[in-house]
CSV table of C-alpha atoms in Angstrom, one decimal:
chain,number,residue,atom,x,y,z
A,68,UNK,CA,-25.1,2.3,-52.3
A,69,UNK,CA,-23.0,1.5,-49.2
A,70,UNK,CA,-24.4,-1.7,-46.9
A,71,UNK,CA,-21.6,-1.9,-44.3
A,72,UNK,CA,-22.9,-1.7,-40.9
A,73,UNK,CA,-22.5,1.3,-39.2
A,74,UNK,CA,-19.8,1.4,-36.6
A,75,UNK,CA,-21.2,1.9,-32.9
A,76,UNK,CA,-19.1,4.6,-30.7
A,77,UNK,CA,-18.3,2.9,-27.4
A,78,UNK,CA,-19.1,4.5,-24.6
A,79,UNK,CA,-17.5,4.0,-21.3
A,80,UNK,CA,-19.2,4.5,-17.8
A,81,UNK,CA,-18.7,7.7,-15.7
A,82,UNK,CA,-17.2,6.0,-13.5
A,83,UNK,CA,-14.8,4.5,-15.5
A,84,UNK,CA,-13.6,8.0,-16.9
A,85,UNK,CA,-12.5,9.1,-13.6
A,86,UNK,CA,-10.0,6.4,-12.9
A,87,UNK,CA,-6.3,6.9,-14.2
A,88,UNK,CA,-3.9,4.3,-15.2
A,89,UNK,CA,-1.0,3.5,-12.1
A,90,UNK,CA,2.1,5.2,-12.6
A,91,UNK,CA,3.6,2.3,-10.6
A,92,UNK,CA,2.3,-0.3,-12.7
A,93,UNK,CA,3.3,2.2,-15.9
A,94,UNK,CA,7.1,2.2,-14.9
A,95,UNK,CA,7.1,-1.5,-14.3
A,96,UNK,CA,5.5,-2.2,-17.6
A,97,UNK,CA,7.8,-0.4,-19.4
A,98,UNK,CA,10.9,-1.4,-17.6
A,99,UNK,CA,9.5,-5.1,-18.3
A,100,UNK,CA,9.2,-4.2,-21.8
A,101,UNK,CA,13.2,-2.6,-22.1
A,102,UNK,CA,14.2,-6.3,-20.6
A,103,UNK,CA,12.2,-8.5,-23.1
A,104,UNK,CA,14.0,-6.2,-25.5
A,105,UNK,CA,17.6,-7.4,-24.5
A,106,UNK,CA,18.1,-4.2,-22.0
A,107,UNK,CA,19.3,-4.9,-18.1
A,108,UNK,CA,17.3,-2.5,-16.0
A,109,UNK,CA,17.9,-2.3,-12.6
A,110,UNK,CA,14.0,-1.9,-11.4
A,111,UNK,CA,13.7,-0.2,-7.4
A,112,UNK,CA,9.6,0.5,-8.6
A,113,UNK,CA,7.8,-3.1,-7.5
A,114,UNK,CA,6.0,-2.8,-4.8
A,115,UNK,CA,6.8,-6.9,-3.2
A,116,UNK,CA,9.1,-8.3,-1.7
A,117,UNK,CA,11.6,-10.3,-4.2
A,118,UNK,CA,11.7,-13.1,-1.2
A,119,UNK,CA,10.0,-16.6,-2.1
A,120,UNK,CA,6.8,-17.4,-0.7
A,121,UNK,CA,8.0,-19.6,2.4
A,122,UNK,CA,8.3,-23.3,1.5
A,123,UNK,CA,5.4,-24.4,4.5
A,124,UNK,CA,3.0,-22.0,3.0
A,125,UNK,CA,3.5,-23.7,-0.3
A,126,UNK,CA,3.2,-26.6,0.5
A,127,UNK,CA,0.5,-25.9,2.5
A,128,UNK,CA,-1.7,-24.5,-0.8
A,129,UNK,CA,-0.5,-27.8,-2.5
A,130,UNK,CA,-1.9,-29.5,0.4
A,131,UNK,CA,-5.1,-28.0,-0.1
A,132,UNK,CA,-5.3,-28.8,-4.0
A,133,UNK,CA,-3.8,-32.4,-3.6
A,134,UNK,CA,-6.8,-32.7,-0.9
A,135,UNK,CA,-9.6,-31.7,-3.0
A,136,UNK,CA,-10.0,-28.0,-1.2
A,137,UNK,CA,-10.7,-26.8,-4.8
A,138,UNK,CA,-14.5,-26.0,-4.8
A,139,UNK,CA,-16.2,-22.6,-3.5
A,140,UNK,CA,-15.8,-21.5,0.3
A,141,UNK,CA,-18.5,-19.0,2.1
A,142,UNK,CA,-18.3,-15.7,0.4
A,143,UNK,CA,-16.6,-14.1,3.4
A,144,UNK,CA,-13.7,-16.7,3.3
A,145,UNK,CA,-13.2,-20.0,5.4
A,146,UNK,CA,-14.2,-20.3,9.2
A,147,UNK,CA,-10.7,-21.7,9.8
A,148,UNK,CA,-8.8,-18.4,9.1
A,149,UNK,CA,-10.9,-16.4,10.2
A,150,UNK,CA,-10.8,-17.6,13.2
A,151,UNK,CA,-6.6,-17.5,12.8
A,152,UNK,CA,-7.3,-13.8,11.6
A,153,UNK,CA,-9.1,-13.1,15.1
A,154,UNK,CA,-6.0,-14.7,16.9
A,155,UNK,CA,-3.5,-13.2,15.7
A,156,UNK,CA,-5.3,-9.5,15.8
A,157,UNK,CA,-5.5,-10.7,19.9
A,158,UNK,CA,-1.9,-11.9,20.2
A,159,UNK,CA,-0.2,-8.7,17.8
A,160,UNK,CA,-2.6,-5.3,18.8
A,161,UNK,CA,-5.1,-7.1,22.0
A,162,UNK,CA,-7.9,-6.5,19.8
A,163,UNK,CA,-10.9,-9.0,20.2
A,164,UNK,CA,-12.9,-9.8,17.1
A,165,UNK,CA,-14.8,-12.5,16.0
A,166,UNK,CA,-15.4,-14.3,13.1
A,167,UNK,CA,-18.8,-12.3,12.5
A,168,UNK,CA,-16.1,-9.4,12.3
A,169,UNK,CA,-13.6,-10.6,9.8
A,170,UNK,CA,-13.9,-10.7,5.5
A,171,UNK,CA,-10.9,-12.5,3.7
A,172,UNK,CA,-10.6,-10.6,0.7
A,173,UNK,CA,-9.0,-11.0,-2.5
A,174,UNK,CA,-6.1,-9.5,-1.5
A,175,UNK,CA,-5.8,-5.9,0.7
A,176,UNK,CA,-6.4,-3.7,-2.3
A,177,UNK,CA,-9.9,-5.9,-2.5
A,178,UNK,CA,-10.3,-5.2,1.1
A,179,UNK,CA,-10.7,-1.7,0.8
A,180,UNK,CA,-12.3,-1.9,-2.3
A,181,UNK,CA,-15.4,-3.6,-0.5
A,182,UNK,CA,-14.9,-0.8,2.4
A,183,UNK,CA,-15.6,1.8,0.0
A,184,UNK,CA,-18.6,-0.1,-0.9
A,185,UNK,CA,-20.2,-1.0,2.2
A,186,UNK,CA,-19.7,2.7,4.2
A,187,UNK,CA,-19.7,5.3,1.1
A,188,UNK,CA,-22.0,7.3,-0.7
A,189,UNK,CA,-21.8,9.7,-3.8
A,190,UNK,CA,-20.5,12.6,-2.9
A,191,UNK,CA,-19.3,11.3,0.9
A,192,UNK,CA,-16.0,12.8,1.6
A,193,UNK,CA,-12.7,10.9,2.2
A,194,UNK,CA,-10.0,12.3,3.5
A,195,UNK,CA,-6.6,11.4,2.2
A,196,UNK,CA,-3.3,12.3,3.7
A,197,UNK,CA,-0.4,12.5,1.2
A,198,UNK,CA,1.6,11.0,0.0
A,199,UNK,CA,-0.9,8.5,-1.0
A,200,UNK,CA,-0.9,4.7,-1.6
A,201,UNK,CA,-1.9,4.7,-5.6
A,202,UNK,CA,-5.5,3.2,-5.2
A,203,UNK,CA,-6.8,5.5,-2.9
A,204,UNK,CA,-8.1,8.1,-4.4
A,205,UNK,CA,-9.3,6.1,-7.6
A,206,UNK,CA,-11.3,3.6,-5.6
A,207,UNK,CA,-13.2,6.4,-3.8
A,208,UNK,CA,-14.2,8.0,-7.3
A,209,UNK,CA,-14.9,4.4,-8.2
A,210,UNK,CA,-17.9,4.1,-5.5
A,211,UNK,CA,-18.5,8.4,-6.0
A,212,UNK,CA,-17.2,9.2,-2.9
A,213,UNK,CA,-14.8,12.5,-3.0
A,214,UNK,CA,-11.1,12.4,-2.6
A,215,UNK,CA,-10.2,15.1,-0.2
A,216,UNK,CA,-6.5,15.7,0.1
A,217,UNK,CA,-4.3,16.6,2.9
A,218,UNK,CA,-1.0,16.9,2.2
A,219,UNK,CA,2.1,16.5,4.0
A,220,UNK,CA,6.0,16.8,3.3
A,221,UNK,CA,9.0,15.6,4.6
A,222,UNK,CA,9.4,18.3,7.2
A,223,UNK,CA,6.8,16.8,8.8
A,224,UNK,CA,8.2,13.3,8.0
A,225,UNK,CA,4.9,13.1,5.9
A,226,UNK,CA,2.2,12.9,8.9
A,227,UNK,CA,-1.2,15.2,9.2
A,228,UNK,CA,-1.6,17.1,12.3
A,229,UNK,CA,-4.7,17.2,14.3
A,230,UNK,CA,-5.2,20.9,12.7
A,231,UNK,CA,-4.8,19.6,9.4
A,232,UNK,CA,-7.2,17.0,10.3
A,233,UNK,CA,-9.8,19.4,11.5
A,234,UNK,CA,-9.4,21.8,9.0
A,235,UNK,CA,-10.4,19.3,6.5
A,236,UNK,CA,-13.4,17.9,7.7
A,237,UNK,CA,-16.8,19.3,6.5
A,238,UNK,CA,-20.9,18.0,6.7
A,239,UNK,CA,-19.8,15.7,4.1
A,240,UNK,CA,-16.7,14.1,5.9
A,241,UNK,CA,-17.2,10.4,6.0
A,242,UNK,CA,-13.6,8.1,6.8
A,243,UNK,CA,-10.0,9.0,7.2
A,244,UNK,CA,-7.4,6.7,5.6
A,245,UNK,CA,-4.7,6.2,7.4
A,246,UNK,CA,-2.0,4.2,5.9
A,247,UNK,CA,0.8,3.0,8.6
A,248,UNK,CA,3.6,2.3,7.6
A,249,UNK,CA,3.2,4.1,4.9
A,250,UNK,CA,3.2,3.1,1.0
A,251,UNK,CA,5.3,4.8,-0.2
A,252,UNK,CA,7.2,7.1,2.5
A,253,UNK,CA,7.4,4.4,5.2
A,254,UNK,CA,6.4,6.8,7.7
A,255,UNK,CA,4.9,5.6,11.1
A,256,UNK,CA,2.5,6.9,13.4
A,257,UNK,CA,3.7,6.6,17.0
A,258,UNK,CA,0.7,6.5,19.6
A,259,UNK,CA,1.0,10.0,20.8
A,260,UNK,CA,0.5,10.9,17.1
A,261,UNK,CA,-2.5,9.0,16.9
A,262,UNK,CA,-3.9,9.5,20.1
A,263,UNK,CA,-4.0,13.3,19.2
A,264,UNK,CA,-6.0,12.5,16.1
A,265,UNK,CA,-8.0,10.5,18.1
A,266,UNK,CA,-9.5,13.2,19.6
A,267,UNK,CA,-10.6,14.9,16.2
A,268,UNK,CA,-12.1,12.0,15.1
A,269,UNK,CA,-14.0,11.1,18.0
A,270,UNK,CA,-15.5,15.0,18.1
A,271,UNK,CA,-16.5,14.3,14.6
A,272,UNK,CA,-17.2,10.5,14.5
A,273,UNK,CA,-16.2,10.1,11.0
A,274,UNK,CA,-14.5,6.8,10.2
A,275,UNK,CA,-11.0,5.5,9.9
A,276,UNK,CA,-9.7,2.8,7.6
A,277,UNK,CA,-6.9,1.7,8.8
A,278,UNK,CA,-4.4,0.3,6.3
A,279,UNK,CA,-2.3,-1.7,8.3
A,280,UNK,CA,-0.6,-4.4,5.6
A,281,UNK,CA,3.3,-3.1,6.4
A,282,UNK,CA,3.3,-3.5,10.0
A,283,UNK,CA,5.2,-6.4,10.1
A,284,UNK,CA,8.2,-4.6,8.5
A,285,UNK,CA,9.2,-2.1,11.1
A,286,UNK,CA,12.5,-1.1,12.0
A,287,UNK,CA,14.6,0.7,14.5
A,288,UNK,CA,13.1,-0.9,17.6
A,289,UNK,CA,9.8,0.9,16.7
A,290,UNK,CA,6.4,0.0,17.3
A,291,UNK,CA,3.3,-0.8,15.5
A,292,UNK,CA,0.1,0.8,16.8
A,293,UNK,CA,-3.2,0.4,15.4
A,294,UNK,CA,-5.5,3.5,15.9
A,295,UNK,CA,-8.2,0.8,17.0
A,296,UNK,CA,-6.3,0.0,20.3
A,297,UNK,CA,-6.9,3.4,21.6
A,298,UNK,CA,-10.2,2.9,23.0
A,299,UNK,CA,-13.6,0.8,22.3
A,300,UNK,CA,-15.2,3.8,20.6
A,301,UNK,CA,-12.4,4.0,18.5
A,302,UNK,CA,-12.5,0.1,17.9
A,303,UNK,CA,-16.3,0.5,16.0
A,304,UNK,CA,-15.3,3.5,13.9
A,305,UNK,CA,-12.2,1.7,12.7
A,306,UNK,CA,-12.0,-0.6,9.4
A,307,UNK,CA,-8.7,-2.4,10.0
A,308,UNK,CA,-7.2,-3.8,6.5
A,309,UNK,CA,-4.4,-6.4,6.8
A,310,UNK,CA,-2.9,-9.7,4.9
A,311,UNK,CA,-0.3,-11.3,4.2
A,312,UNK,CA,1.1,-10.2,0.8
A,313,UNK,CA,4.0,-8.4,1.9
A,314,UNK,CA,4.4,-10.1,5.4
A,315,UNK,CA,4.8,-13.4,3.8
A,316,UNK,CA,5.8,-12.7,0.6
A,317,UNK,CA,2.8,-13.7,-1.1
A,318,UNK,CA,1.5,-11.0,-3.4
A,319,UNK,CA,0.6,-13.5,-6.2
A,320,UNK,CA,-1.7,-15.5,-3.5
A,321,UNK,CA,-4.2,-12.7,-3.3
A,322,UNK,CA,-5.3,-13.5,0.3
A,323,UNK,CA,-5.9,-10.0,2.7
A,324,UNK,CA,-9.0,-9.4,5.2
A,325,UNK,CA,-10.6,-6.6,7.1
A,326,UNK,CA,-11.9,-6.3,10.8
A,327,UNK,CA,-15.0,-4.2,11.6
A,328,UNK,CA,-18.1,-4.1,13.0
A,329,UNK,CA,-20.0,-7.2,12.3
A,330,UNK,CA,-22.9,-5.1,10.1
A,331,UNK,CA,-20.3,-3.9,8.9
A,332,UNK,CA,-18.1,-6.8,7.6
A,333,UNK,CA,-21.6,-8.1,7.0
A,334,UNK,CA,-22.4,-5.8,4.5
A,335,UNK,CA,-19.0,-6.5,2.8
A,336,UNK,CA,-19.2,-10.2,2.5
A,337,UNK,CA,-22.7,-9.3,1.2
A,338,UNK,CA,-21.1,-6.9,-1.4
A,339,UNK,CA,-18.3,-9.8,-2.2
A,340,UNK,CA,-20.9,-12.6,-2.8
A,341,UNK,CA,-22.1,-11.0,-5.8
A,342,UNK,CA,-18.4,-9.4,-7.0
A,343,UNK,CA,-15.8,-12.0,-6.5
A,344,UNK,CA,-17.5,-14.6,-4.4
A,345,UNK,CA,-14.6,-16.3,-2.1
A,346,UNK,CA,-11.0,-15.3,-2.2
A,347,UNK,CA,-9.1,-18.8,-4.3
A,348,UNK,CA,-9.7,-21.6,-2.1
A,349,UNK,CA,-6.0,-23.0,-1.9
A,350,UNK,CA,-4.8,-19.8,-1.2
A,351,UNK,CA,-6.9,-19.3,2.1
A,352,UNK,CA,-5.3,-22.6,3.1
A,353,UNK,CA,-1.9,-21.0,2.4
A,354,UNK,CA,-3.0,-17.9,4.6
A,355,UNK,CA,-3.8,-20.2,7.4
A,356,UNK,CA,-0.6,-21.9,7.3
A,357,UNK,CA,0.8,-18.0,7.2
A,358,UNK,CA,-0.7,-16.8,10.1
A,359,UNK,CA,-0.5,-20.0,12.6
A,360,UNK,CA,3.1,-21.6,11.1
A,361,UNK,CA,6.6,-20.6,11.6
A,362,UNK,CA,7.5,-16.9,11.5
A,363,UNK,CA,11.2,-17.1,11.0
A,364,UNK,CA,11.2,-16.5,8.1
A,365,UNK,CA,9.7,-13.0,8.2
A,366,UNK,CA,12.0,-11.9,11.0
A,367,UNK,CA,14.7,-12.8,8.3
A,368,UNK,CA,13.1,-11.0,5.4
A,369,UNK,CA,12.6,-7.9,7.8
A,370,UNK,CA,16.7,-8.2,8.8
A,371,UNK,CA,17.6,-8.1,5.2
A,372,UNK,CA,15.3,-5.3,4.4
A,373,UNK,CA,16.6,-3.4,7.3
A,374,UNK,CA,20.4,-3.7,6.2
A,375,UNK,CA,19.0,-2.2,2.5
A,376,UNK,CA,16.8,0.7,3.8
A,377,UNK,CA,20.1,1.7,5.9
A,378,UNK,CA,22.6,1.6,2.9
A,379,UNK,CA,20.2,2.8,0.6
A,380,UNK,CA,19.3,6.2,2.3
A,381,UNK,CA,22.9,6.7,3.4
A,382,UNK,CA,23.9,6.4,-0.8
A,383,UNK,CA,20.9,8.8,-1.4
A,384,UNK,CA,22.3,11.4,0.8
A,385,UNK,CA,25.0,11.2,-0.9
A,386,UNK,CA,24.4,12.7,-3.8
A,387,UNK,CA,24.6,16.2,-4.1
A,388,UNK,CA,20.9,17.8,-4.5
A,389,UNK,CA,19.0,15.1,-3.3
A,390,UNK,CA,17.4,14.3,0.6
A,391,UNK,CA,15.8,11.0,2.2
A,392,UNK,CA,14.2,10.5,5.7
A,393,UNK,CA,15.1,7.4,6.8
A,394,UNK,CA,11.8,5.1,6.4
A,395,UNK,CA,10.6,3.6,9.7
A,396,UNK,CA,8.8,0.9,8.2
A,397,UNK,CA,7.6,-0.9,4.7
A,398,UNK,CA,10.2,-1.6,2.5
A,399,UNK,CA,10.7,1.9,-0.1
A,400,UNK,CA,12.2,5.3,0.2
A,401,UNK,CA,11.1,8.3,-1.2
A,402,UNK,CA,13.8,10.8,-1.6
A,403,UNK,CA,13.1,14.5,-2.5
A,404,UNK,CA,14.3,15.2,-5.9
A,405,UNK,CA,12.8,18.6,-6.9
A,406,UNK,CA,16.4,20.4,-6.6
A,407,UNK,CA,16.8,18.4,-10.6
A,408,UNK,CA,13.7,20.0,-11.6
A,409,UNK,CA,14.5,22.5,-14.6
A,410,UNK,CA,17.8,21.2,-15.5
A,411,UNK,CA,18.3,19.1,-18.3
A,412,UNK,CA,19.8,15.5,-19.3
A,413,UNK,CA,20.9,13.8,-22.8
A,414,UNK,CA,16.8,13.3,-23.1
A,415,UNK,CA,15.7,16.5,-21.9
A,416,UNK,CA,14.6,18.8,-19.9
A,417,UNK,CA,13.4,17.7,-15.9
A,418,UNK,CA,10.6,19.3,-15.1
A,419,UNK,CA,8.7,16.9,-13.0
A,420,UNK,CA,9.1,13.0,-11.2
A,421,UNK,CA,7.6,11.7,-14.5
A,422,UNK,CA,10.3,13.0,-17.0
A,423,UNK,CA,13.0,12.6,-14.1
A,424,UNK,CA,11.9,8.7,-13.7
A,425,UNK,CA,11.4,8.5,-17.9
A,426,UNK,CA,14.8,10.2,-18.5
A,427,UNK,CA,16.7,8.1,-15.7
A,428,UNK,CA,15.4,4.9,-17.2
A,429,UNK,CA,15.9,5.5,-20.9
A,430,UNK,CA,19.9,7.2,-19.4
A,431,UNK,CA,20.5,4.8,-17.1
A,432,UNK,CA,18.3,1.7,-17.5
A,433,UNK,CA,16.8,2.4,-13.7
A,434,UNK,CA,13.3,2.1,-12.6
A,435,UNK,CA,11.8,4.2,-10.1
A,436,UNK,CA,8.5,5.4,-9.9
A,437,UNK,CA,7.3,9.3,-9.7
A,438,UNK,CA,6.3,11.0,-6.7
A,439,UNK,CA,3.2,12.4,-8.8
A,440,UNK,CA,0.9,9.0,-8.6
A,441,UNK,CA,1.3,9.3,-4.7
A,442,UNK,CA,0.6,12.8,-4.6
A,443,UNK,CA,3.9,14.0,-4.0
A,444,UNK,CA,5.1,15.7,-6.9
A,445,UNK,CA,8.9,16.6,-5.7
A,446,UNK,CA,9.5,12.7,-4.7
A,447,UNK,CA,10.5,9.7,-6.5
A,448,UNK,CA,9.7,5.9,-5.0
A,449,UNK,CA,12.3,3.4,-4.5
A,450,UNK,CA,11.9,-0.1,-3.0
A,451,UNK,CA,14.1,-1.5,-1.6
A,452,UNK,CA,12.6,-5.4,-2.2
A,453,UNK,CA,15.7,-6.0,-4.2
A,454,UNK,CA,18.8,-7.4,-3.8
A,455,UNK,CA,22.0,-5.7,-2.1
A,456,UNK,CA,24.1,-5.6,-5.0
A,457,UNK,CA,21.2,-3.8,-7.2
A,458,UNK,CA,20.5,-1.1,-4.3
A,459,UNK,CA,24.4,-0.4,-4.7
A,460,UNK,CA,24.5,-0.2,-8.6
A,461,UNK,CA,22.0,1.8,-9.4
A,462,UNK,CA,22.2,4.2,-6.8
A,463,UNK,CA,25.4,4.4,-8.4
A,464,UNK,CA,23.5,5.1,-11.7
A,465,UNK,CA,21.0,7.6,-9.6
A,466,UNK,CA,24.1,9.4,-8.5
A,467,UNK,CA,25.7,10.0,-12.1
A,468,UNK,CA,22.7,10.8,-13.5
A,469,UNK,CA,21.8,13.8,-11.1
A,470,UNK,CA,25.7,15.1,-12.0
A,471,UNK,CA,25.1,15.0,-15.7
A,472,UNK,CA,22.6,17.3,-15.4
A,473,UNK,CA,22.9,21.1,-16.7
């Protein structure tokens, strides 16, 4: 007679079920893993900027340590950048907060994490244009809201209308996301744009969550608008998300924030105290430093990353099959590929962005990431947080491997 234990089946949440792995965390891994094996790969699919984190702001966060500031803050982050949040949300947009309106978060992604949290319900309704920032749609499920998505296309240089908008909203309809400049088209919305979504959204009063963590990186002599400038009302239906990941080139540090009504931001430093607790105490001394230090060195980053974008969508072009809008902001490109789709390369048949990215990296040893994670199934990301020389070689690569196909 048999006396091993029975083997319990695991069982995973609902929740959990729902949410699928990131594509652009897929490609990275497995370009990583190509490299450890001895394999160069030329990788356009990170989404940071392959800058150092500025040598004040380092120091700054060894500052902090070397001073003891090592122990837990307020939930909601330290008084000190909040107030430095506040400031530079005056000085950048002429938004007034307070620090009753601010949460630093554990990073932007956290940020609208804790949105989600403090406004949703199951089954409330979020709209989301695409192409879509990875996260969004997974973190809505996560809380049981309902992705609802609108989708857009180059034509329209990847921008909802205020028809599409209205169309789209129903009883349930509870925030709009909108992402400017986008992750990953770099798309912008001027104000005339917004200020005719305005108008939907005020009709409706639904919410906007306005993810704002490019707009430092804008080219072209454009300007950065936040929806929330448009008027008061719009002010206290908007959840402005911001930090200084990409800004600063400080993904690692985990430092982002949100503005919004205090109740609001109340709520989410309420829903943080018993998640995370505070954001890493160093690093929200390195934030301050961020926001009230030196900014030449993000004026620099944001030169460099404008002479890439330019060469890199003029290569694109190039190559016969393929189009690329010229991104008016963040740091990728997302050129239409679809004109590959049912051809085939030494691996296979193209059918989709997945087996066009797979195929390209195990051809060519070059890393993008596919359309399909944002939504966009005819598009391919590139970033263009690499350097010069890379952008030209394997765009090179991109280029021969769209002619081998047949």
């Amino acid at each position: 007679m048999s006396t091993a234990t029975p083997q319990k089946t695991i069982r995973l949440s609902e929740k959990a079920s729902t949410v699928k792995d990131s594509i652009t965390m897929a490609i990275t891994a497995l370009a990583a893993q190509m490299t450890a094996e001895g394999t160069k790969v030329l990788s356009f699919s990170a989404g940071e900027p392959d800058f150092d984190t500025p040598q004040n702001i380092k120091q700054a966060g060894i500052n902090a340590i070397k001073a003891g500031k090592t122990k837990y803050t307020a939930a909601s982050g330290i008084i000190e950048l909040k107030k430095a949040v506040c400031k530079k949300l005056k000085q950048d947009t002429g938004l007034t907060y307070g620090p009753e309106n601010i949460v630093i978060t554990c990073g932007a992604k956290h940020a609208i994490y804790n949105a989600f949290m403090a406004v949703l319900n199951p089954g409330d309704e979020v709209l989301i244009p695409t192409p879509y920032w990875v996260s969004y749609p997974d973190q809505a499920k996560l809380v049981g809201a309902i992705p609802v998505l609108i989708e857009t296309t180059d034509k329209a240089e990847f921008k909802i209308t205020p028809d599409q908008l209205e169309k789209a909203i129903t009883p349930k309809t509870r925030l709009l996301i909108l992402n400017s400049p986008s992750n990953p088209t770099g798309s912008i919305y001027t104000q005339a744009e917004l200020e005719d979504l305005a108008e939907i959204i005020l009709k409706y009063q639904i919410m906007v969550l306005s993810d704002e963590i490019y707009e430092k990186l804008i080219y072209d002599g454009e300007k950065h608008i936040s929806i929330a400038t448009l008027s008061p009302r719009l002010k206290a239906l908007t959840l402005l998300v911001d930090g200084v990941a990409k800004s600063h080139s400080m993904t690692g540090w985990r430092i982002g924030y949100i503005a919004a009504e205090a109740p609001i931001a109340k709520a989410m430093g309420q829903i943080q105290s018993h998640t995370t607790s505070n954001p890493t105490t160093p690093a929200q001394w390195a934030a301050l430093e961020a926001l009230e230090g030196p900014q030449a060195t993000v004026q620099t980053m944001k030169k460099e990353f404008d002479t890439r974008r330019k060469i890199m969508v003029e290569s694109l072009n190039a190559i016969p099959g393929i189009t690329c809008l010229l991104p008016k902001g963040a740091f990728y490109t997302f050129p239409n590929i679809s004109s590959c789709y049912g051809k085939k390369s030494a691996s296979g048949l193209i059918t989709d962005s997945v087996t066009f990215c797979a195929n390209l990296l195990k051809e060519e040893h070059v890393a993008c990431v596919p359309g399909s994670g944002f939504g966009a199934d005819n598009h391919i990301r590139l970033s263009y947080a690499t350097s010069l020389n890379d952008i030209k070689e394997g765009i090179k690569k991109i280029a021969r491997f769209v002619s081998s196909l047949a």
